[in-house]
CSV table of C-alpha atoms and ligand atoms in Angstrom, one decimal:
chain,number,residue,atom,x,y,z
A,1,MET,CA,147.4,66.1,57.9
A,2,ARG,CA,145.3,68.5,60.2
A,3,MET,CA,144.0,67.9,63.6
A,4,VAL,CA,140.7,69.7,63.2
A,5,ASP,CA,140.1,67.4,60.0
A,6,LEU,CA,140.5,64.4,63.0
A,7,ILE,CA,138.5,66.3,65.4
A,8,ILE,CA,135.6,66.3,62.6
A,9,LYS,CA,136.1,62.6,61.7
A,10,LYS,CA,135.8,61.5,65.4
A,11,ARG,CA,132.9,64.0,65.6
A,12,ASP,CA,130.9,62.2,63.1
A,13,GLY,CA,131.8,58.9,64.6
A,14,LYS,CA,134.1,57.4,62.4
A,15,GLU,CA,137.4,55.4,63.2
A,16,LEU,CA,140.8,56.8,63.4
A,17,SER,CA,144.0,55.4,62.0
A,18,ASN,CA,147.0,54.4,63.8
A,19,GLU,CA,148.7,57.6,62.3
A,20,GLU,CA,146.0,59.6,63.1
A,21,ILE,CA,146.2,58.7,66.6
A,22,LYS,CA,150.1,59.0,66.4
A,23,PHE,CA,149.8,62.1,64.8
A,24,TRP,CA,147.2,63.7,68.0
A,25,ILE,CA,149.3,62.0,70.7
A,26,ASP,CA,152.9,62.7,69.4
A,27,GLY,CA,151.7,66.7,68.5
A,28,TYR,CA,150.1,67.1,72.0
A,29,VAL,CA,153.1,66.2,73.9
A,30,ASN,CA,155.4,68.0,71.7
A,31,GLY,CA,153.1,71.2,71.9
A,32,ASP,CA,152.2,71.2,68.3
A,33,ILE,CA,148.9,70.5,69.1
A,34,PRO,CA,147.2,72.9,71.7
A,35,ASP,CA,144.9,71.9,74.5
A,36,TYR,CA,141.7,73.3,72.9
A,37,GLN,CA,142.1,70.8,70.2
A,38,SER,CA,142.7,68.0,72.2
A,39,SER,CA,139.7,68.9,74.5
A,40,ALA,CA,137.9,68.6,71.5
A,41,MET,CA,139.0,65.5,70.4
A,42,ALA,CA,138.7,63.9,73.9
A,43,MET,CA,134.9,65.1,73.9
A,44,ALA,CA,134.4,63.7,70.6
A,45,ILE,CA,136.0,60.4,71.9
A,46,PHE,CA,133.6,60.8,74.8
A,47,PHE,CA,130.6,60.8,72.7
A,48,LYS,CA,131.4,58.8,70.0
A,49,GLY,CA,133.5,56.3,71.8
A,50,MET,CA,136.6,53.8,70.2
A,51,ASN,CA,136.8,50.7,68.8
A,52,LYS,CA,139.1,47.9,70.2
A,53,ARG,CA,141.8,48.6,67.7
A,54,GLU,CA,141.8,52.5,68.3
A,55,ILE,CA,141.9,51.7,72.2
A,56,ALA,CA,144.9,49.4,72.0
A,57,THR,CA,146.7,51.9,69.3
A,58,LEU,CA,146.1,55.0,72.1
A,59,THR,CA,147.3,53.0,74.7
A,60,ASP,CA,150.4,52.0,73.2
A,61,TYR,CA,151.5,55.7,71.6
A,62,MET,CA,150.6,57.0,75.3
A,63,GLU,CA,153.1,54.5,77.2
A,64,HIS,CA,155.7,55.1,74.5
A,65,SER,CA,155.2,58.9,74.6
A,66,GLY,CA,158.1,58.7,77.5
A,67,GLU,CA,160.3,56.4,79.3
A,68,VAL,CA,159.3,52.7,79.4
A,69,ILE,CA,161.0,51.3,82.8
A,70,ASP,CA,162.5,48.0,82.8
A,71,LEU,CA,162.4,46.3,86.1
A,72,SER,CA,164.1,43.3,84.8
A,73,ALA,CA,167.0,44.0,87.7
A,74,ILE,CA,164.3,43.0,90.2
A,75,SER,CA,164.3,39.1,90.5
A,76,GLY,CA,161.0,37.4,90.3
A,77,ILE,CA,157.6,38.2,88.9
A,78,LYS,CA,156.6,42.0,89.6
A,79,VAL,CA,153.3,42.6,90.5
A,80,ASP,CA,151.3,45.8,90.3
A,81,LYS,CA,147.9,47.1,91.2
A,82,HIS,CA,145.8,50.1,90.1
A,83,SER,CA,142.3,51.1,91.3
A,84,THR,CA,140.2,53.6,89.1
A,85,GLY,CA,139.4,55.6,92.4
A,86,GLY,CA,137.5,56.0,95.3
A,87,VAL,CA,136.7,57.4,98.6
A,88,GLY,CA,138.4,56.1,101.7
A,89,ASP,CA,140.6,53.7,99.4
A,90,LYS,CA,143.7,53.0,101.5
A,91,THR,CA,143.8,49.2,100.3
A,92,SER,CA,147.6,49.7,98.3
A,93,LEU,CA,148.8,51.0,101.8
A,94,VAL,CA,147.3,47.5,103.4
A,95,LEU,CA,147.6,45.3,100.5
A,96,GLY,CA,151.1,46.0,99.2
A,97,PRO,CA,152.7,44.9,102.9
A,98,MET,CA,150.7,42.1,103.0
A,99,VAL,CA,151.6,41.0,99.3
A,100,ALA,CA,154.9,41.9,99.8
A,101,ALA,CA,155.3,39.8,103.3
A,102,CYS,CA,153.9,36.7,101.5
A,103,GLY,CA,157.2,37.0,99.1
A,104,GLY,CA,155.4,39.2,96.2
A,105,LYS,CA,157.5,41.7,94.6
A,106,LEU,CA,155.4,45.1,94.4
A,107,ALA,CA,156.8,48.0,93.0
A,108,LYS,CA,154.3,50.6,92.6
A,109,MET,CA,153.9,54.3,91.0
A,110,SER,CA,151.0,55.8,92.7
A,111,GLY,CA,149.0,59.3,91.5
A,112,ARG,CA,147.8,62.3,93.6
A,113,GLY,CA,143.9,62.5,94.8
A,114,LEU,CA,142.0,65.3,92.5
A,115,GLY,CA,138.4,66.1,93.2
A,116,HIS,CA,136.5,64.0,95.2
A,117,THR,CA,139.1,61.0,95.2
A,118,GLY,CA,141.9,60.6,97.7
A,119,GLY,CA,145.7,59.5,96.3
A,120,THR,CA,148.0,57.0,97.7
A,121,LEU,CA,150.8,59.6,97.5
A,122,ASP,CA,149.1,62.3,99.7
A,123,LYS,CA,148.4,59.3,102.2
A,124,LEU,CA,152.0,58.4,102.5
A,125,GLU,CA,153.1,62.0,102.5
A,126,SER,CA,151.1,62.2,105.7
A,127,ILE,CA,153.8,60.1,107.2
A,128,PRO,CA,156.2,62.7,108.6
A,129,HIS,CA,159.6,63.2,106.3
A,130,LEU,CA,158.3,59.9,104.1
A,131,SER,CA,159.8,60.6,100.5
A,132,ILE,CA,157.7,59.5,97.3
A,133,SER,CA,160.5,60.3,95.3
A,134,LYS,CA,163.1,57.8,94.0
A,135,THR,CA,165.2,57.1,91.1
A,136,LYS,CA,164.5,54.3,89.0
A,137,MET,CA,168.1,52.6,90.8
A,138,GLU,CA,166.5,53.5,94.3
A,139,MET,CA,163.2,51.8,93.3
A,140,VAL,CA,164.6,48.6,91.8
A,141,GLU,CA,167.2,48.6,95.0
A,142,GLN,CA,164.5,48.8,97.6
A,143,VAL,CA,162.3,46.3,96.0
A,144,ASN,CA,164.9,43.9,95.8
A,145,LYS,CA,165.9,44.2,99.5
A,146,ILE,CA,162.6,44.4,101.2
A,147,GLY,CA,160.0,43.5,98.1
A,148,LEU,CA,157.9,46.8,98.3
A,149,ALA,CA,158.0,50.3,97.2
A,150,ILE,CA,155.5,52.7,96.8
A,151,ILE,CA,156.5,56.2,94.7
A,152,GLY,CA,155.3,58.7,92.8
A,153,GLN,CA,155.1,58.5,89.0
A,154,THR,CA,158.6,60.2,87.4
A,155,SER,CA,157.9,63.0,85.4
A,156,SER,CA,159.3,61.0,82.1
A,157,LEU,CA,156.9,58.2,82.7
A,158,VAL,CA,153.5,58.8,80.2
A,159,PRO,CA,153.8,62.5,79.7
A,160,ALA,CA,150.8,62.1,77.1
A,161,ASP,CA,148.7,60.9,80.3
A,162,LYS,CA,150.1,63.7,82.7
A,163,LYS,CA,148.9,66.2,79.9
A,164,LEU,CA,145.7,64.8,78.9
A,165,TYR,CA,144.4,63.8,82.2
A,166,ALA,CA,145.0,67.2,83.7
A,167,LEU,CA,142.9,68.3,80.8
A,168,ARG,CA,140.0,65.8,80.7
A,169,ASP,CA,139.9,66.7,84.4
A,170,VAL,CA,138.6,70.4,83.4
A,171,THR,CA,136.7,69.5,80.5
A,172,GLY,CA,134.3,67.1,81.9
A,173,THR,CA,135.9,64.6,79.7
A,174,VAL,CA,137.3,61.9,82.5
A,175,GLU,CA,134.1,59.3,82.3
A,176,SER,CA,134.8,57.8,78.9
A,177,ILE,CA,136.2,54.2,78.8
A,178,PRO,CA,138.4,54.6,76.0
A,179,LEU,CA,140.3,57.7,78.1
A,180,ILE,CA,140.4,55.6,81.2
A,181,ALA,CA,141.4,52.7,79.6
A,182,ALA,CA,144.4,54.1,78.0
A,183,SER,CA,145.1,56.3,80.5
A,184,VAL,CA,145.3,53.5,83.2
A,185,MET,CA,146.8,50.8,80.9
A,186,SER,CA,149.6,53.4,79.3
A,187,LYS,CA,151.2,53.9,83.0
A,188,LYS,CA,150.9,50.2,84.2
A,189,LEU,CA,152.8,48.9,81.1
A,190,ALA,CA,155.2,51.7,81.0
A,191,SER,CA,155.8,51.3,84.4
A,192,GLY,CA,157.4,47.6,83.7
A,193,THR,CA,155.5,45.4,85.8
A,194,ASP,CA,155.0,41.7,84.7
A,195,ALA,CA,151.3,41.4,86.1
A,196,ILE,CA,148.5,43.8,86.7
A,197,LEU,CA,145.4,43.9,89.2
A,198,LEU,CA,142.8,46.2,88.4
A,199,ASP,CA,140.5,47.2,91.1
A,200,VAL,CA,137.7,48.9,89.0
A,201,THR,CA,135.5,50.8,91.3
A,202,VAL,CA,131.7,50.9,90.8
A,203,GLY,CA,129.1,52.9,92.1
A,204,GLU,CA,128.3,56.7,93.4
A,205,GLY,CA,132.1,57.6,94.3
A,206,ALA,CA,133.4,56.2,91.1
A,207,PHE,CA,133.7,57.2,87.7
A,208,MET,CA,131.8,54.3,86.6
A,209,LYS,CA,128.6,54.5,88.3
A,210,ASN,CA,126.9,51.0,87.1
A,211,MET,CA,127.6,47.5,86.7
A,212,ASP,CA,127.4,47.8,83.0
A,213,SER,CA,130.1,50.3,82.7
A,214,ALA,CA,132.5,48.8,85.1
A,215,ARG,CA,132.2,45.4,83.3
A,216,GLU,CA,133.1,47.0,79.9
A,217,LEU,CA,135.8,49.3,81.2
A,218,ALA,CA,137.3,46.3,83.0
A,219,ARG,CA,137.1,43.7,80.1
A,220,THR,CA,138.4,46.2,78.1
A,221,MET,CA,141.7,46.9,80.0
A,222,VAL,CA,141.8,43.0,80.7
A,223,ASP,CA,141.7,42.6,77.0
A,224,ILE,CA,144.7,45.3,76.4
A,225,GLY,CA,146.8,44.1,79.4
A,226,THR,CA,146.6,40.2,77.8
A,227,HIS,CA,147.2,40.9,74.5
A,228,LEU,CA,150.1,42.8,75.2
A,229,LYS,CA,151.2,39.4,77.0
A,230,ARG,CA,150.9,41.1,80.8
A,231,ASP,CA,148.7,38.6,82.8
A,232,THR,CA,145.7,40.9,83.5
A,233,VAL,CA,142.9,40.7,86.1
A,234,ALA,CA,140.0,42.9,87.5
A,235,VAL,CA,138.1,42.9,90.4
A,236,LEU,CA,135.2,45.2,90.5
A,237,SER,CA,134.8,46.6,93.8
A,238,ASP,CA,131.8,48.6,95.3
A,239,MET,CA,132.1,52.5,95.9
A,240,SER,CA,128.7,53.3,96.6
A,241,GLU,CA,129.5,53.9,99.9
A,242,PRO,CA,133.1,54.7,101.1
A,243,LEU,CA,135.7,52.2,101.8
A,244,GLY,CA,136.4,51.3,105.2
A,245,ARG,CA,135.4,53.7,107.7
A,246,ALA,CA,138.1,56.4,107.4
A,247,VAL,CA,138.5,59.3,104.5
A,248,GLY,CA,141.5,61.5,104.9
A,249,ASN,CA,144.8,61.2,104.6
A,250,SER,CA,146.6,60.7,108.2
A,251,LEU,CA,143.1,59.2,109.4
A,252,GLU,CA,143.5,56.5,106.5
A,253,VAL,CA,146.7,55.9,107.3
A,254,LYS,CA,146.0,54.9,111.1
A,255,GLU,CA,143.1,53.0,109.7
A,256,ALA,CA,145.7,51.4,107.4
A,257,ILE,CA,147.8,50.4,110.3
A,258,ALA,CA,145.0,49.4,112.3
A,259,SER,CA,144.3,47.0,109.6
A,260,LEU,CA,147.8,45.7,109.5
A,261,HIS,CA,147.1,44.7,113.2
A,262,GLY,CA,144.2,42.6,112.3
A,263,GLU,CA,141.7,45.1,113.1
A,264,GLY,CA,140.7,46.3,109.7
A,265,PRO,CA,137.1,47.1,108.7
A,266,GLU,CA,135.0,44.1,106.8
A,267,ASP,CA,135.0,45.7,103.3
A,268,LEU,CA,138.7,46.9,103.2
A,269,MET,CA,140.0,43.5,104.5
A,270,GLU,CA,138.0,41.6,102.2
A,271,LEU,CA,139.2,43.8,99.0
A,272,CYS,CA,142.5,43.0,100.3
A,273,TYR,CA,142.2,39.4,100.7
A,274,THR,CA,140.4,39.1,97.4
A,275,SER,CA,142.9,41.1,95.4
A,276,GLY,CA,146.0,39.8,97.2
A,277,SER,CA,145.1,36.3,96.7
A,278,ILE,CA,144.8,37.1,92.8
A,279,MET,CA,148.0,38.7,93.3
A,280,LEU,CA,150.3,36.1,94.7
A,281,VAL,CA,149.0,33.5,92.1
A,282,GLN,CA,149.7,35.8,89.5
A,283,ALA,CA,153.3,36.2,90.8
A,284,LYS,CA,153.6,32.6,91.2
A,285,VAL,CA,154.5,32.6,94.7
A,286,CYS,CA,151.1,30.6,95.5
A,287,LYS,CA,149.7,27.8,93.3
A,288,THR,CA,145.7,28.4,94.6
A,289,LEU,CA,143.4,31.4,95.5
A,290,GLU,CA,143.0,29.2,98.8
A,291,GLU,CA,146.5,28.8,99.5
A,292,ALA,CA,147.3,32.5,98.8
A,293,ARG,CA,144.4,33.5,101.4
A,294,GLU,CA,145.6,31.4,104.2
A,295,LYS,CA,149.3,32.9,103.5
A,296,LEU,CA,147.9,36.4,103.5
A,297,HIS,CA,145.9,35.8,106.6
A,298,LYS,CA,148.8,34.5,108.3
A,299,VAL,CA,151.2,37.6,107.5
A,300,ILE,CA,148.4,39.5,109.2
A,301,GLU,CA,148.1,37.3,112.1
A,302,ASP,CA,151.9,37.1,113.0
A,303,GLY,CA,152.5,40.7,112.5
A,304,SER,CA,155.0,40.4,109.5
A,305,ALA,CA,152.7,42.6,107.2
A,306,PHE,CA,152.8,45.6,109.7
A,307,GLU,CA,156.8,45.1,109.9
A,308,LYS,CA,157.0,45.0,106.4
A,309,PHE,CA,154.9,48.5,106.1
A,310,CYS,CA,157.5,49.7,108.9
A,311,LEU,CA,160.5,48.6,106.5
A,312,MET,CA,158.7,50.5,103.9
A,313,VAL,CA,158.2,53.8,105.9
A,314,GLU,CA,161.9,53.7,106.7
A,315,ALA,CA,163.4,52.8,103.5
A,316,GLN,CA,161.6,55.9,102.0
A,317,GLY,CA,162.9,57.9,104.8
A,318,GLY,CA,159.4,58.2,106.8
A,319,ASP,CA,159.3,58.3,110.8
A,320,VAL,CA,158.5,55.0,111.6
A,321,GLU,CA,157.7,55.9,115.4
A,322,TYR,CA,154.3,57.1,113.8
A,323,ILE,CA,153.5,53.9,112.5
A,324,ARG,CA,154.5,52.0,115.7
A,325,HIS,CA,152.6,54.9,117.7
A,326,PRO,CA,149.9,56.3,115.8
A,327,GLU,CA,148.4,58.6,118.3
A,328,LYS,CA,151.3,60.8,117.4
A,329,PHE,CA,149.8,61.7,114.3
A,330,GLU,CA,148.6,65.5,114.9
A,331,MET,CA,144.8,65.8,115.3
A,332,SER,CA,142.9,68.3,113.6
A,333,LYS,CA,142.0,71.8,116.1
A,334,TYR,CA,138.3,70.3,115.7
A,335,SER,CA,136.4,67.2,115.8
A,336,ILE,CA,132.4,67.4,115.4
A,337,GLU,CA,129.9,64.8,116.1
A,338,ILE,CA,127.0,63.9,113.6
A,339,ARG,CA,124.4,62.0,115.4
A,340,SER,CA,121.0,60.4,114.2
A,341,ASP,CA,117.8,62.1,114.3
A,342,VAL,CA,115.8,58.8,113.5
A,343,ASP,CA,115.6,55.4,114.5
A,344,GLY,CA,116.3,52.8,111.8
A,345,TYR,CA,119.0,51.1,109.3
A,346,VAL,CA,121.5,53.1,107.2
A,347,SER,CA,120.1,52.6,103.7
A,348,GLU,CA,122.5,54.5,101.7
A,349,LEU,CA,125.7,56.6,102.5
A,350,ASN,CA,126.7,58.6,99.3
A,351,ALA,CA,130.5,57.9,98.4
A,352,LEU,CA,130.7,60.8,96.3
A,353,GLU,CA,129.0,63.4,99.0
A,354,ILE,CA,131.3,62.0,101.7
A,355,GLY,CA,134.5,62.4,99.4
A,356,GLU,CA,133.5,66.2,98.0
A,357,SER,CA,132.7,66.9,102.0
A,358,ALA,CA,136.0,65.7,103.0
A,359,MET,CA,137.6,67.6,100.5
A,360,ARG,CA,136.0,70.7,101.7
A,361,LEU,CA,136.9,70.1,105.0
A,362,GLY,CA,140.7,70.4,103.7
A,363,ALA,CA,141.5,67.0,102.8
A,364,GLY,CA,141.2,67.2,99.1
A,365,ARG,CA,142.5,69.5,96.5
A,366,GLU,CA,140.4,71.4,93.9
A,367,THR,CA,143.3,72.3,92.0
A,368,LEU,CA,147.1,71.1,91.7
A,369,ASP,CA,148.2,73.4,93.6
A,370,ASP,CA,145.9,73.4,96.7
A,371,VAL,CA,147.8,72.4,99.7
A,372,ILE,CA,146.1,69.7,101.8
A,373,ASP,CA,145.4,69.6,105.3
A,374,MET,CA,146.6,65.7,106.1
A,375,SER,CA,144.4,65.8,109.8
A,376,ALA,CA,141.4,66.9,108.0
A,377,GLY,CA,138.4,64.2,107.2
A,378,ILE,CA,135.6,62.3,108.4
A,379,VAL,CA,135.7,58.8,110.3
A,380,LEU,CA,132.2,56.9,109.8
A,381,SER,CA,130.8,55.0,112.9
A,382,LYS,CA,127.6,54.0,110.8
A,383,LYS,CA,127.6,52.5,107.3
A,384,VAL,CA,125.1,50.8,105.1
A,385,GLY,CA,123.3,47.8,106.7
A,386,ASP,CA,123.6,49.2,110.3
A,387,LYS,CA,121.2,49.7,113.0
A,388,VAL,CA,120.9,53.0,114.7
A,389,LYS,CA,118.9,54.9,117.2
A,390,LYS,CA,118.1,58.4,117.3
A,391,GLY,CA,120.9,59.9,119.4
A,392,ASP,CA,123.6,57.5,117.9
A,393,LEU,CA,126.8,58.6,116.6
A,394,LEU,CA,126.8,58.6,112.4
A,395,CYS,CA,130.4,59.9,112.3
A,396,ILE,CA,133.0,62.5,113.4
A,397,VAL,CA,134.3,65.3,111.1
A,398,TYR,CA,137.8,66.4,111.4
A,399,THR,CA,138.9,70.0,110.3
A,400,ASN,CA,140.9,73.2,111.1
A,401,LYS,CA,138.5,75.3,109.2
A,402,GLU,CA,136.2,77.2,111.0
A,403,ASP,CA,133.0,77.8,108.9
A,404,VAL,CA,131.8,74.3,108.0
A,405,ASP,CA,128.0,74.5,108.8
A,406,SER,CA,127.2,73.8,105.4
A,407,VAL,CA,129.6,70.8,104.9
A,408,LEU,CA,127.8,69.2,108.3
A,409,VAL,CA,124.4,69.3,106.6
A,410,ASP,CA,125.8,67.8,103.2
A,411,ILE,CA,127.5,64.9,105.3
A,412,LYS,CA,124.3,64.2,107.4
A,413,ASN,CA,122.6,64.2,103.8
A,414,ALA,CA,124.6,61.4,102.7
A,415,TYR,CA,123.0,59.4,105.0
A,416,LYS,CA,119.8,57.9,104.1
A,417,PHE,CA,117.7,55.9,106.5
A,418,SER,CA,114.9,52.8,106.2
A,419,LYS,CA,112.8,51.3,108.8
A,420,GLU,CA,113.3,48.2,107.4
A,421,GLU,CA,116.3,45.7,107.8
A,422,VAL,CA,118.9,46.7,105.1
A,423,LYS,CA,121.6,44.1,103.9
A,424,ALA,CA,125.4,46.0,103.1
A,425,LEU,CA,125.9,45.4,99.5
A,426,PRO,CA,129.2,43.0,99.2
A,427,VAL,CA,132.5,45.0,98.3
A,428,ILE,CA,133.5,42.5,95.6
A,429,ARG,CA,130.8,42.7,93.0
A,430,GLU,CA,132.4,40.4,90.2
A,431,VAL,CA,136.3,39.4,89.3
A,432,ILE,CA,136.7,39.5,85.2
A,433,ARG,CA,140.0,37.5,83.8
B,501,URA,N1,142.6,56.5,86.8
B,501,URA,C1,143.7,57.2,85.7
B,501,URA,O1,144.7,56.6,85.8
B,501,URA,N2,143.3,57.5,84.8
B,501,URA,C2,141.8,58.1,84.4
B,501,URA,O2,141.8,58.4,83.5
B,501,URA,C3,141.0,57.3,85.6
B,501,URA,C4,141.6,56.9,86.9
């Protein structure tokens, strides 16, 4: 078999056999197939797609390209959650403790941010001394003890995705449904969870820009999970504007802490209640979504979700004083207010522009080696649907950089206004089972 023949076959829109997909993935992981041939294959898949059988096979070979974790030492049904990425998405930091406080078991392996999207691991690492590295044994012990662990993916888990994702990121081949589905599902399947809740983001700040493609991605992933006997549900959530009000690592941790105290923004909390209810039913902790939602409200009101977050931070070596007293988080040197020039209603707040701007302020990385400024970011005072008067505060920009004039212009341009009243889009667009 020759890789060039497989690339030509896919380029011409033909199906790849299981053996051919195995040849590519095995060869790429062990170094026999070079990056340039894998990127050509990724581009051919981007344009010509894959059928269901090809996607299932690709997922399977990617999952088994490294270690497959056995979580059977954790009692009960393990649930995991994965978002396809967004701006201001601190959901896992709020949802994880909420679900665990209700009795769910969550052993979550998270990723880092790249480009305009943030990553849960970076956010967690803004908590002084917190470690995202744990052995499998340590993770199992932690979940058995407190019901929750959020750690980094071990290097032995799905090496095929590690190589391929980095390659896709620099070859314009990220936004491909077969490649995203195989990437997400191979990781979730290899991490040993019993049930999977997928948050498929849709809108300007997401990889899927419209409902049709988000639905197709969600359906593809739900089918793969269900076929492999994992209870899989997808929530389609809006990412046309950022989620919540904070964008940037320690700013988002502070918003997560406020949310666990019952002071969370409406869109973030609705996403947590909807996703959490589904997860508690998947975990068989609750019988109905209504019962689960009630339980989730209770753990916010009685403070047990917040205490669960403190336990997790402590178990992972983090300084809990920062969680109990978030004013301890270091602030950036500069805070710059952006104000409205007009009267009206916010009709648009472009999540992609805000995510890219936050990255340029220092909150994200352009390459994997970039060092993040944990205090940098943006806190949004006005979001879509809000009424504004000339001179009202739109947002506050936090940075340690001196020369950010062009970023400030871009942030202001991310806002669009209308004279007519505007209704914000609901955060939950659809649920696919
Ligand atoms: N998230 C992933 O884990 N993989 C993708 O390909 C896209 C988003």
